[in-house]
Coordinates of N, CA and C and ligand atoms in Angstrom, one line a residue:
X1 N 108.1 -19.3 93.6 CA 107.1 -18.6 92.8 C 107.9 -17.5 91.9
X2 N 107.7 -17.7 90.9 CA 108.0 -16.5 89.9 C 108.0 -15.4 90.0
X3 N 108.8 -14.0 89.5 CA 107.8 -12.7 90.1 C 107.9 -12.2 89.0
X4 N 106.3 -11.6 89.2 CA 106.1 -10.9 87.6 C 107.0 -9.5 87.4
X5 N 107.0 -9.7 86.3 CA 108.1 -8.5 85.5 C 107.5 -7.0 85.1
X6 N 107.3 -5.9 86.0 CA 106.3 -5.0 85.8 C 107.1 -4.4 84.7
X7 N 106.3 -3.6 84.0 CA 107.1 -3.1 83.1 C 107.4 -1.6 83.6
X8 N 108.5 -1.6 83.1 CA 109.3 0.2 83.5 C 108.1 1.3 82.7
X9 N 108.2 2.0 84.1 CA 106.9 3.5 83.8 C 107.9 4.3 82.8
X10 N 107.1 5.2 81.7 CA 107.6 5.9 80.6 C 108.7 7.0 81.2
X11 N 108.5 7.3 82.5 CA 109.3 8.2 83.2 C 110.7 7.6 83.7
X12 N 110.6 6.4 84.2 CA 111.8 6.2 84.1 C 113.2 5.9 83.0
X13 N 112.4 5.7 82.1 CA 112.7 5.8 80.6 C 113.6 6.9 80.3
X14 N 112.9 7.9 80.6 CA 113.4 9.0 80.2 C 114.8 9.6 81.3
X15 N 114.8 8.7 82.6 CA 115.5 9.3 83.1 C 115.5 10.1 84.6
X16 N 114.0 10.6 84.3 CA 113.5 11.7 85.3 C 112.8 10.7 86.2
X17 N 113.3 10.2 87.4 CA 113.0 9.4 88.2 C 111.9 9.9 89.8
X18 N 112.3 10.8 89.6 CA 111.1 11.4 90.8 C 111.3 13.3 90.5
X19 N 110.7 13.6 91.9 CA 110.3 15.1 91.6 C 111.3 16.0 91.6
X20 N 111.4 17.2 91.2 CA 112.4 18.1 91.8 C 112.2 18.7 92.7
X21 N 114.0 18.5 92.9 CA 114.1 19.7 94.5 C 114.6 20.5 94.8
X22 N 114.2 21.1 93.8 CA 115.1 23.0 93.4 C 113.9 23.8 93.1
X23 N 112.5 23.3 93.3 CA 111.4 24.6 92.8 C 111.6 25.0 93.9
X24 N 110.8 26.4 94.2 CA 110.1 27.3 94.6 C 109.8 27.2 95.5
X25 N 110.5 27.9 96.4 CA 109.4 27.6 98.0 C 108.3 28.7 98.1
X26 N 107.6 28.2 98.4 CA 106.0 29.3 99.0 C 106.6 30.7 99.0
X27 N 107.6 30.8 100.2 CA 107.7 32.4 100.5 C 108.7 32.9 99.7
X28 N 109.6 32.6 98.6 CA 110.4 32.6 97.6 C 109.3 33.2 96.5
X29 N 108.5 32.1 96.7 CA 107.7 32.2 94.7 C 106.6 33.5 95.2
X30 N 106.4 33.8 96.7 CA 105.4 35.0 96.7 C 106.7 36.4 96.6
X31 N 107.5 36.6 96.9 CA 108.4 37.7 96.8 C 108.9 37.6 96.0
X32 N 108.7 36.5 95.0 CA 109.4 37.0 93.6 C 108.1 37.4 92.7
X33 N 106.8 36.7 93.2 CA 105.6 37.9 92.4 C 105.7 39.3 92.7
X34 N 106.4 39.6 93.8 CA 105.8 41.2 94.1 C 107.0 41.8 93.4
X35 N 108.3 40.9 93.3 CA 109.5 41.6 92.4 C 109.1 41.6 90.8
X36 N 108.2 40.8 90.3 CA 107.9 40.8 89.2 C 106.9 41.9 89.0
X37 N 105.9 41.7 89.7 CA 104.6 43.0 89.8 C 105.7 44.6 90.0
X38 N 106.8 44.6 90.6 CA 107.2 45.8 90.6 C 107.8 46.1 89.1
X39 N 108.0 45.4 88.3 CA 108.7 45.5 87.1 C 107.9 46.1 85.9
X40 N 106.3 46.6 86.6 CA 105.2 47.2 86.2 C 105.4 48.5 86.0
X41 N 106.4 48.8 87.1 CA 106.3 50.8 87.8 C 106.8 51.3 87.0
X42 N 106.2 52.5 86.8 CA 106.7 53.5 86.0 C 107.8 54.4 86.3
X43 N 107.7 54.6 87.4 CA 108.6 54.9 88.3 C 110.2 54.8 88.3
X44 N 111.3 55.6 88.2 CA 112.3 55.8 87.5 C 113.2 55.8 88.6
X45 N 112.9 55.9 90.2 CA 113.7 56.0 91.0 C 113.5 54.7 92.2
X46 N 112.2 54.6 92.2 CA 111.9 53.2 93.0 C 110.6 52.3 92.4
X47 N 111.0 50.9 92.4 CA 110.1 50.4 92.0 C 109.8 49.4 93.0
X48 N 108.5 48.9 93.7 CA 108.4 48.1 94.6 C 107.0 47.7 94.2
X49 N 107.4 46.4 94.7 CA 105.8 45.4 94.6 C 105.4 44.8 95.5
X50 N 104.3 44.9 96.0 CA 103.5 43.8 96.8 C 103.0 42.3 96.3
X51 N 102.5 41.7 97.1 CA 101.2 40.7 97.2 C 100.9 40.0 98.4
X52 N 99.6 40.1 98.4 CA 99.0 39.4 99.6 C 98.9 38.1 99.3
X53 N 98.7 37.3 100.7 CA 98.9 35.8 100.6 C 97.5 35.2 101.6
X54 N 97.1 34.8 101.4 CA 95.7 34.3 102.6 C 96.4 32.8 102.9
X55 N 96.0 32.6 103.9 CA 96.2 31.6 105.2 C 96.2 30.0 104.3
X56 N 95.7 29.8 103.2 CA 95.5 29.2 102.0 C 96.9 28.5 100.7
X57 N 97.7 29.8 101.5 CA 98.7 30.4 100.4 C 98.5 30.2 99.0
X58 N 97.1 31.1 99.0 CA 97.2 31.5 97.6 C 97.0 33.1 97.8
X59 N 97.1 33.7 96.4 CA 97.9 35.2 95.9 C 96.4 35.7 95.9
X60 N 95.8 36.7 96.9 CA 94.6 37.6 96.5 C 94.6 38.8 96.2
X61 N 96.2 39.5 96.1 CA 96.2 40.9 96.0 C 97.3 40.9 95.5
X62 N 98.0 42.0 94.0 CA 98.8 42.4 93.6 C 98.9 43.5 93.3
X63 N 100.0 44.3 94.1 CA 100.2 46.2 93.2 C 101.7 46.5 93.5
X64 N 101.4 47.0 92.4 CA 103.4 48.1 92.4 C 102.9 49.6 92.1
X65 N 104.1 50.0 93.1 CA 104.2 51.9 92.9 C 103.7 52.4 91.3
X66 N 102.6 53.5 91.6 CA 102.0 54.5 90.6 C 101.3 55.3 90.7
X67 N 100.8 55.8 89.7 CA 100.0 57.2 90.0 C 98.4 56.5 90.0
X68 N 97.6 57.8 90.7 CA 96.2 57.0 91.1 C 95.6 56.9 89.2
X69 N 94.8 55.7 89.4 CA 94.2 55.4 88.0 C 93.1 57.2 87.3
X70 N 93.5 56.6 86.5 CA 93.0 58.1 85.6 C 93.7 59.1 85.7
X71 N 95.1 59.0 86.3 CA 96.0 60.7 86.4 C 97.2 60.2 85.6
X72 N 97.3 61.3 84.6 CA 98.1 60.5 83.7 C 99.2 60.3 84.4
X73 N 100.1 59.2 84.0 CA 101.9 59.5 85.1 C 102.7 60.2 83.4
X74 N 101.7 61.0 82.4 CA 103.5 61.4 81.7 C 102.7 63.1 82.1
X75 N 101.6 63.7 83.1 CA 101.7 64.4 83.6 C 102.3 65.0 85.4
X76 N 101.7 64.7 85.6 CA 102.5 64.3 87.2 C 103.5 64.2 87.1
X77 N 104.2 64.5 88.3 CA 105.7 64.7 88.4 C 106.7 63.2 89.2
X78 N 107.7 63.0 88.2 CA 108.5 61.5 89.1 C 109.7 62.1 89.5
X79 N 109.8 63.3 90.1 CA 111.3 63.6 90.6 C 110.8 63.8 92.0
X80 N 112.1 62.8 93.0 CA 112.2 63.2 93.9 C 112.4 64.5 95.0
X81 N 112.7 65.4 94.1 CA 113.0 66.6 94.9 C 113.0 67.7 93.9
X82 N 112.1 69.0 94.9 CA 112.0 70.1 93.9 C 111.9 70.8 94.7
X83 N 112.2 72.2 94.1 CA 111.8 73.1 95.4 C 110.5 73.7 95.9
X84 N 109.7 73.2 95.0 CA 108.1 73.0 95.4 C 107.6 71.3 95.4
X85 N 107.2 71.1 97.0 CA 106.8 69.4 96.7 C 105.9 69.1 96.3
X86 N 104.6 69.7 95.4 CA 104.0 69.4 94.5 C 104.4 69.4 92.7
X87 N 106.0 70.2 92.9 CA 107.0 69.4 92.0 C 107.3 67.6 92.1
X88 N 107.0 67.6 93.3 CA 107.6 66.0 93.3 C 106.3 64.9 93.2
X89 N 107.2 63.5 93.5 CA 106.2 62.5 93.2 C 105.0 62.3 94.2
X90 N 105.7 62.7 95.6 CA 105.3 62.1 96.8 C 104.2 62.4 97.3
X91 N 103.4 63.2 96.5 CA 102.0 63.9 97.5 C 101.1 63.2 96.2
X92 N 101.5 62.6 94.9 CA 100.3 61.7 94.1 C 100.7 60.2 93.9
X93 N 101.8 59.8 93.7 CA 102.0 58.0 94.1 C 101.4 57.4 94.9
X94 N 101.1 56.4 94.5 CA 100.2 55.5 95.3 C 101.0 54.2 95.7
X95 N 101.5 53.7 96.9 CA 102.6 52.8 96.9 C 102.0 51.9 96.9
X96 N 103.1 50.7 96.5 CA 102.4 49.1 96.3 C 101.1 48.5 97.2
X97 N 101.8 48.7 98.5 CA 100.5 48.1 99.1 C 99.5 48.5 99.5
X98 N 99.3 49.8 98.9 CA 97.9 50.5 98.8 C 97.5 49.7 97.5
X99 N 97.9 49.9 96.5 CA 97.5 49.0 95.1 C 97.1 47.6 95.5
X100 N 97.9 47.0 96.3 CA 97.7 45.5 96.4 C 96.9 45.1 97.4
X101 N 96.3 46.3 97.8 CA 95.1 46.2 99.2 C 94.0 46.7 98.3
X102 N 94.1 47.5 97.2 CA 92.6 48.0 96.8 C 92.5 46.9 95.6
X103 N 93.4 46.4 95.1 CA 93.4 44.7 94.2 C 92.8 43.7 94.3
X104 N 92.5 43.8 95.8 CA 92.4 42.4 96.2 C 91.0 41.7 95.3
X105 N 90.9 40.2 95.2 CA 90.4 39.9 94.5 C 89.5 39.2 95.5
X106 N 89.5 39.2 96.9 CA 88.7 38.8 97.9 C 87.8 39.7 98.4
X107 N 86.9 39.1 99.4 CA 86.1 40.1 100.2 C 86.8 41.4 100.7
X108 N 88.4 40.1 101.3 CA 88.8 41.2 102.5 C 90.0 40.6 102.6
X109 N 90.8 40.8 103.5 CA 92.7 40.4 103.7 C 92.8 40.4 104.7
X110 N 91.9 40.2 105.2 CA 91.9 39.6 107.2 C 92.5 38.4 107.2
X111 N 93.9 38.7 108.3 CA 94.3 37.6 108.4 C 95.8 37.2 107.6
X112 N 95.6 37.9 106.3 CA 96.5 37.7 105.3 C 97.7 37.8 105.7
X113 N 98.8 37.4 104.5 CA 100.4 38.0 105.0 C 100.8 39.2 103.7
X114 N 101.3 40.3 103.8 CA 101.5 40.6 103.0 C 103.4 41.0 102.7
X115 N 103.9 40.4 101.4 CA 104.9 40.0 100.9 C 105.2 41.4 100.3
X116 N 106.6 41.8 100.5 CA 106.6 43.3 99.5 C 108.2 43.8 99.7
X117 N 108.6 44.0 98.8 CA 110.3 44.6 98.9 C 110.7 45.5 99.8
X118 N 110.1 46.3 100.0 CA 110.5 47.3 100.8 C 109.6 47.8 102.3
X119 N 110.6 47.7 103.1 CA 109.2 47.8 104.4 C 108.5 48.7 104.5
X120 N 107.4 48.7 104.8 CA 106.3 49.7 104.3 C 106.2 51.4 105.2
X121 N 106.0 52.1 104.5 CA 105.7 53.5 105.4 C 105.1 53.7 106.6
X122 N 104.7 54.7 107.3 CA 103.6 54.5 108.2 C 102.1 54.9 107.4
X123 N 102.2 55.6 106.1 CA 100.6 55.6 105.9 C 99.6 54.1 105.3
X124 N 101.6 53.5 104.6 CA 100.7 52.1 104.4 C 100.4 51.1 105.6
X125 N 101.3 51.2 106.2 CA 101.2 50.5 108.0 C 99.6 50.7 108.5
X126 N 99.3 52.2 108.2 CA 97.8 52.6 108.4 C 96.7 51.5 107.8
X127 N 96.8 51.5 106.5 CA 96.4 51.1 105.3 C 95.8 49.0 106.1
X128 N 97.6 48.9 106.3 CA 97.6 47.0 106.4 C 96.4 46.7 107.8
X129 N 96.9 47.9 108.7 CA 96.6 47.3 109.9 C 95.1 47.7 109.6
X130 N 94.5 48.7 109.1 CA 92.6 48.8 109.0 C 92.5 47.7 108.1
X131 N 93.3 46.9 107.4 CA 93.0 45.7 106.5 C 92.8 44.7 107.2
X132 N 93.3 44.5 108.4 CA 93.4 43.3 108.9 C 94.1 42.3 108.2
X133 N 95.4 42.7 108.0 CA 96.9 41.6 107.2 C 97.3 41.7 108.9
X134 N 97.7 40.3 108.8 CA 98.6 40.4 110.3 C 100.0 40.2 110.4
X135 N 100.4 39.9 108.8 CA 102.1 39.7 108.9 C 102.5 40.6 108.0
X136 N 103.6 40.5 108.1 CA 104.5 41.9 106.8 C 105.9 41.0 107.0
X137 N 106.0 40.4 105.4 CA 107.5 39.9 105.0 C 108.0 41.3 103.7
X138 N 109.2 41.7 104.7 CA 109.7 42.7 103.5 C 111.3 42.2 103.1
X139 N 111.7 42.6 102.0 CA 112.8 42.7 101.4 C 114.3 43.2 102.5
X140 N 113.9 44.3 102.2 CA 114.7 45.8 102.9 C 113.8 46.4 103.3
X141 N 115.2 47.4 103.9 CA 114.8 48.1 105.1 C 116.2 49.7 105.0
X142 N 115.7 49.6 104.1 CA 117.0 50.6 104.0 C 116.4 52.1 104.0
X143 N 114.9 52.1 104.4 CA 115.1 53.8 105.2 C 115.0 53.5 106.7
X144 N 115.1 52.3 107.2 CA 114.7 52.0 108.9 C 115.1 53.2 109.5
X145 N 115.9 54.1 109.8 CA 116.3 55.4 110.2 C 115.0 56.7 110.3
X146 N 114.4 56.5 109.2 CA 113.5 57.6 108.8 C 112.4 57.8 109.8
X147 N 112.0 58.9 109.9 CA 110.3 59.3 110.9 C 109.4 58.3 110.8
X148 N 109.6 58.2 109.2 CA 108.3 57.4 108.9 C 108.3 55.8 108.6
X149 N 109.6 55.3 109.0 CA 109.6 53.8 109.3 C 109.5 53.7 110.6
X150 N 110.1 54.5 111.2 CA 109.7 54.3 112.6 C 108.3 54.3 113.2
X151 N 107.3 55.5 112.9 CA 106.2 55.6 112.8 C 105.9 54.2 112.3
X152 N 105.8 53.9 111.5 CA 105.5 53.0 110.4 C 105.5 51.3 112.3
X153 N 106.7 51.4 112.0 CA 106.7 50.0 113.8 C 106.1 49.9 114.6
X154 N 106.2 51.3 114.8 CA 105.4 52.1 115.8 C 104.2 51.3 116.5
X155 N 103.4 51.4 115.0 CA 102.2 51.3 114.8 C 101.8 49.6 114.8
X156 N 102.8 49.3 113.4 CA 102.4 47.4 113.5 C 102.7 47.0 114.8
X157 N 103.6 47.6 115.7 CA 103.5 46.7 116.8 C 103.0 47.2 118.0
X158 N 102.2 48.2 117.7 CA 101.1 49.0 118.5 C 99.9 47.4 118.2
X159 N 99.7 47.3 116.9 CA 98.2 47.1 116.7 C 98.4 45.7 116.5
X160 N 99.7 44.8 116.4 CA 100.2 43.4 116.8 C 100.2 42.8 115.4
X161 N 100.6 43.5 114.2 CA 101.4 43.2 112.8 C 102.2 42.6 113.3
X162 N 102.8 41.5 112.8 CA 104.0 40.5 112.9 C 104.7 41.3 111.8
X163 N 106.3 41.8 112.1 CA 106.9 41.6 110.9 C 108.2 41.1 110.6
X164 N 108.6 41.0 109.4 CA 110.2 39.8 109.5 C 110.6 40.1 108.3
X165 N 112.1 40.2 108.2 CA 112.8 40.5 107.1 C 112.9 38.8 106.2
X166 N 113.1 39.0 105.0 CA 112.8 37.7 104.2 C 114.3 38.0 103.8
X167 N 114.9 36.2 104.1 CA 115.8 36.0 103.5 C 116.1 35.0 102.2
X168 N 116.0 35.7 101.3 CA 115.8 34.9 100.1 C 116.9 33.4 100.0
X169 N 116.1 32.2 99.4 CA 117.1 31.0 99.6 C 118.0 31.1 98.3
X170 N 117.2 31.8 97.5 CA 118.5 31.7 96.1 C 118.7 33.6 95.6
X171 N 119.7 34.2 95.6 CA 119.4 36.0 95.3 C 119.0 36.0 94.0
X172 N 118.8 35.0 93.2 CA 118.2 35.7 91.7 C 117.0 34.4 91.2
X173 N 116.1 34.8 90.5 CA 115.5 33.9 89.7 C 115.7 34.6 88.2
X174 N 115.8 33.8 87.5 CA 116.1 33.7 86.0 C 114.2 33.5 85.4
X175 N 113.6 34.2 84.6 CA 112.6 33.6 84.1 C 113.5 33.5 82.6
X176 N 113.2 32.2 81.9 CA 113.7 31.9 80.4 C 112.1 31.7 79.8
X177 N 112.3 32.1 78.7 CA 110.7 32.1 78.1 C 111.0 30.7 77.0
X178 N 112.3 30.4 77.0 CA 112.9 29.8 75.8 C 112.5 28.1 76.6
X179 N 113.0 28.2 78.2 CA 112.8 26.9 78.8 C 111.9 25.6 78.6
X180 N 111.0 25.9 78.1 CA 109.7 25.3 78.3 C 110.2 24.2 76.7
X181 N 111.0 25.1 76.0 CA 110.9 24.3 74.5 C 112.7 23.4 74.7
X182 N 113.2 23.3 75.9 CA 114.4 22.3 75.9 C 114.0 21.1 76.8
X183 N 114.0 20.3 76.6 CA 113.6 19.2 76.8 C 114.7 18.5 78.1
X184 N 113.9 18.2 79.2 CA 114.6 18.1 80.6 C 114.6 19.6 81.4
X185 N 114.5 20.8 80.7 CA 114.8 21.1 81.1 C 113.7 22.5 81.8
X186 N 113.4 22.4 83.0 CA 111.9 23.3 83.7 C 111.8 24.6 83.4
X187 N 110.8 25.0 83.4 CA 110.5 25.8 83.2 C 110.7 27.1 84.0
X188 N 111.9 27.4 84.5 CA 112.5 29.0 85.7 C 113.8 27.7 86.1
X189 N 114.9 28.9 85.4 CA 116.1 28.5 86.0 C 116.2 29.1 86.7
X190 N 117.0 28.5 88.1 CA 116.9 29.0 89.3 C 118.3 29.1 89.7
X191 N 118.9 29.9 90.3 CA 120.3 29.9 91.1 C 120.2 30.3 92.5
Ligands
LIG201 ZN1 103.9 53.4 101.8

């Protein structure tokens, strides 16, 4: 018997014969939203971003470091240290994952994971755990030493927060705005 001659799909034509296997993994593409959401901050000495993740893995909360809505930040103060601490930032900043808890676009974050550069303080530790997030993927950890990271452990693993340092599979993403218009070639070069 003969066999019929299917004709070649327009994709193979082109070359591109199946899917790619260089996108984005889930916990990659959510810690590179909260690195992009931090690129919001106005903030001159630290910039950090959250977002929450529901069990779904999709994105229901986004915030980066700032001052509370309606206080101007070109009045308030962004220096770290003064010799009066209502010279400084730290008694009006509002840190990412307070923003990305009051963001949310859900009822609630029960349950959620929340993705965020830098491990979180103990007042946001306060914050996650009355939220009911039960994971915390952070970046760094480069005050772990401090009162208030420790506090901060203390606490998530008083009240049974899972947390884990993220090791990123590639250290940079590239967004090109230009990508979309070369042909073959996707849309986020990745390294
Ligand atoms: Zn905090």
């Amino acid at each position: 018997m003969e066999e019929i001659q299917q004709p070649t799909p327009a994709y193979q034509n082109s070359g591109i014969t199946r899917k790619r296997d260089d996108y984005l993994e889930w916990p990659d593409y959510f810690m590179a939203v909260a690195f992009l959401s931090a690129q919001r901050s106005k903030d001159p000495s630290s910039q950090v971003g959250a977002c929450i993740v529901n069990q779904e893995n999709k994105i229901v909360g986004i915030g980066y470091n700032g001052m509370p809505n309606g206080c101007d930040d070109d009045l308030l103060p962004w220096s770290r240290s003064a010799d009066d601490r209502l010279d400084t930032k730290y008694p009006y900043v509002c840190h990412a994952e307070l923003n990305a808890i009051m963001n949310k676009n859900s009822a609630d974050v029960k349950g959620c994971t929340m993705y965020v550069a830098l491990f979180p303080c103990n007042e946001c530790a306060k914050l996650i755990i009355q939220a009911g997030i039960k994971e915390v993927v952070y970046l760094s950890d480069k005050y772990h030493d401090s009162p208030e990271m420790t506090a901060s452990r203390r606490l998530l693993t008083m009240a049974g927060v899972q947390y884990r340092q993220f090791k990123p599979k590639k250290t940079e993403i590239v967004i090109d705005f230009n990508s979309i218009n070369h042909p073959g070639m996707l849309n986020s070069a990745t390294k």
